Coordinates of C-alpha atoms in Angstrom, one line a residue:
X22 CA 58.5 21.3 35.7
X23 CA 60.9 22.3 32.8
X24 CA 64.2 21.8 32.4
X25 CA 65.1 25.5 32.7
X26 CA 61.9 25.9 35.7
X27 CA 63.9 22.9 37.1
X28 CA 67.5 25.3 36.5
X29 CA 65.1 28.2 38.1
X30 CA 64.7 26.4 41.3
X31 CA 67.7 25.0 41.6
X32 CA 69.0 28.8 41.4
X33 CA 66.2 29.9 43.9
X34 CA 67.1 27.7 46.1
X35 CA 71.1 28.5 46.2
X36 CA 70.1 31.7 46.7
X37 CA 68.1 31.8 49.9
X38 CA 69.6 28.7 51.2
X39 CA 73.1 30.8 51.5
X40 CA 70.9 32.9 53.8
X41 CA 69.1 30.3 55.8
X42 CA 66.0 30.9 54.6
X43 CA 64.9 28.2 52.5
X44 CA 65.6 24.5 53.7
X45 CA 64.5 21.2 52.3
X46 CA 62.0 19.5 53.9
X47 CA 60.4 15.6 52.9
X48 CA 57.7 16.8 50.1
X49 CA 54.3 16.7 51.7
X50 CA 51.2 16.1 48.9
X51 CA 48.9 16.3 52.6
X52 CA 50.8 19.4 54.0
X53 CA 50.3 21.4 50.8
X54 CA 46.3 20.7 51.3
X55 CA 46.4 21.6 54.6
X56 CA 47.8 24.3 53.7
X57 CA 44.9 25.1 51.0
X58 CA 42.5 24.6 53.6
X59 CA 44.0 26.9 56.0
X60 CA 44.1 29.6 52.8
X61 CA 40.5 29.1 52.1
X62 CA 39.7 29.4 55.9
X63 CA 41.8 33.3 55.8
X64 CA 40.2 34.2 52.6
X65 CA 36.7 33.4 54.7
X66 CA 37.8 35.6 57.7
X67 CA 39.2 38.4 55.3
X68 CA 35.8 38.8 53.6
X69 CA 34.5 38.7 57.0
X70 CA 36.2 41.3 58.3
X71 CA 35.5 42.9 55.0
X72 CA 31.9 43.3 55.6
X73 CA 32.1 44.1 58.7
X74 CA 34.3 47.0 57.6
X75 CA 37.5 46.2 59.6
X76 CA 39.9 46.6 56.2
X77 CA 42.9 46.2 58.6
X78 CA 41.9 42.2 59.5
X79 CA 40.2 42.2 56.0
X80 CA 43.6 43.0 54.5
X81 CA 46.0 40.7 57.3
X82 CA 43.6 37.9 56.9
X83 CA 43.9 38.6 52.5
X84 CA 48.2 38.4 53.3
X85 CA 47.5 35.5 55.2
X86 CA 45.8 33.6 52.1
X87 CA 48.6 34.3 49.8
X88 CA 51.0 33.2 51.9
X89 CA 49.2 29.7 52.7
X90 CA 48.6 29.5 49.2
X91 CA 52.4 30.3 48.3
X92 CA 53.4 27.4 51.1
X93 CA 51.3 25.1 49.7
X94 CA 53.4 24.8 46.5
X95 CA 56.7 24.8 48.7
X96 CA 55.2 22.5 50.6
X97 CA 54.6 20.0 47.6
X98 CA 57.6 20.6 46.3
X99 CA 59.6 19.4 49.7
X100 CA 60.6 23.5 50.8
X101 CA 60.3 25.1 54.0
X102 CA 60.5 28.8 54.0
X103 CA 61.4 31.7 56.4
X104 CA 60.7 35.1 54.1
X105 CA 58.0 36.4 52.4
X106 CA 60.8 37.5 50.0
X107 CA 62.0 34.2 49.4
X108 CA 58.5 32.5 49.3
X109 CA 57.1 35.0 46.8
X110 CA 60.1 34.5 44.3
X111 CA 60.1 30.9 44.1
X112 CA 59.7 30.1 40.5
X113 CA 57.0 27.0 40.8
X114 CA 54.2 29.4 41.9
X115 CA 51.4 30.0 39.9
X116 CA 52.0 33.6 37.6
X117 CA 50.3 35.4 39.2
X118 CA 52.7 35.8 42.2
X119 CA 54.9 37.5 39.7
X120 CA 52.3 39.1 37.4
X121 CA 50.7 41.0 41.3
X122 CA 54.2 41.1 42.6
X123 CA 53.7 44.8 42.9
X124 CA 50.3 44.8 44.6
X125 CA 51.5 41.7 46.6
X126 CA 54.3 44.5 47.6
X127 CA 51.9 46.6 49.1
X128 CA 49.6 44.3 50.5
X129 CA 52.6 43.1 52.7
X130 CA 53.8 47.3 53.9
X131 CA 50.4 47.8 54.4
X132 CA 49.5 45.0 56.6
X133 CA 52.9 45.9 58.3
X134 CA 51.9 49.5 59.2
X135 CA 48.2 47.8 60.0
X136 CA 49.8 45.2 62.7
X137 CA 52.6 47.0 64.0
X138 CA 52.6 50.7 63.5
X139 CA 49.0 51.9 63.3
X140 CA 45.7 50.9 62.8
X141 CA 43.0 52.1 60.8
X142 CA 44.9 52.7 57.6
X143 CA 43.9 50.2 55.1
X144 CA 41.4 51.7 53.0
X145 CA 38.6 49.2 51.7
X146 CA 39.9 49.3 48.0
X147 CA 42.9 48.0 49.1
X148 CA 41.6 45.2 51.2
X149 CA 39.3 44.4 48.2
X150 CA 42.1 44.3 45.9
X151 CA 44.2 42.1 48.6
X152 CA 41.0 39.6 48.5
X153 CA 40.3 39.0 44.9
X154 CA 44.1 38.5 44.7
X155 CA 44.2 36.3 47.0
X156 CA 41.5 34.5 45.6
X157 CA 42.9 34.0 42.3
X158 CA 46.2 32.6 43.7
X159 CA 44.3 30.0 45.4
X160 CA 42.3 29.6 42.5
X161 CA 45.6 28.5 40.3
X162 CA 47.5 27.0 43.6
X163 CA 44.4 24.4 44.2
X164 CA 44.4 23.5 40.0
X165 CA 48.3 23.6 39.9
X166 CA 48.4 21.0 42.9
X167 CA 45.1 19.0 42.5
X168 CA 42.8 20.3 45.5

């Protein structure tokens, strides 16, 4: 990291840590593959459930990937996180958190209203677009932390 990506986290971290949702943890290089693994086994299920035309678990299973993928940096990096918020704006993740922030956006209300609300809703573009994004975060997270 930079001197000013090192000033970025530092001002992440203040940030959520005033609301108890980021904490430091002992950096974990075999956490952080774990956690790839775990991302690579969601991104499996969500093109799964692709296929078999359940976009709902095509798109919860996509969410789930970036998520792993996200923690897998934090994890590396010795955080612990308790918001999608907060795990999606740390500065260390690879660009393309930021660059799909607004897809990532509705990726997350839409997998809401799929899980909690009502099913059925998640149209197959969307839990296409969820996938390939998914994949390319875990694309740059594996070269960014050497899996």
């Amino acid at each position: 990291m930079t001197v000013s990506s090192n000033e970025s986290v530092l001002r992440w971290e203040q940030k959520w840590a005033e609301a108890r949702l980021v904490r430091h943890v002992r950096a974990d290089a075999a956490v952080a593959r774990s956690r790839v693994r775990l991302s690579e086994r969601n991104l499996e299920r969500a093109r799964r459930e692709h296929a078999g035309g359940d976009f709902d678990a095509a798109l919860i299973f996509a969410e789930q990937a970036l998520i792993n993928a996200a923690d897998a940096v934090l994890a590396r990096d010795g955080f612990a996180v308790n918001s999608h918020v907060a795990r999606f704006s740390y500065p260390a993740l690879p660009a393309i958190y930021a660059e799909e922030r607004h897809l990532i956006d509705q990726i997350r209300s839409s997998r809401n209203r799929a899980q909690y609300e009502a099913g059925g809703d998640v149209d197959a573009g969307l839990a296409e677009r969820a996938t390939a994004v998914a994949v390319r975060a875990l694309g740059s997270v594996q070269a960014l932390i050497g899996t």
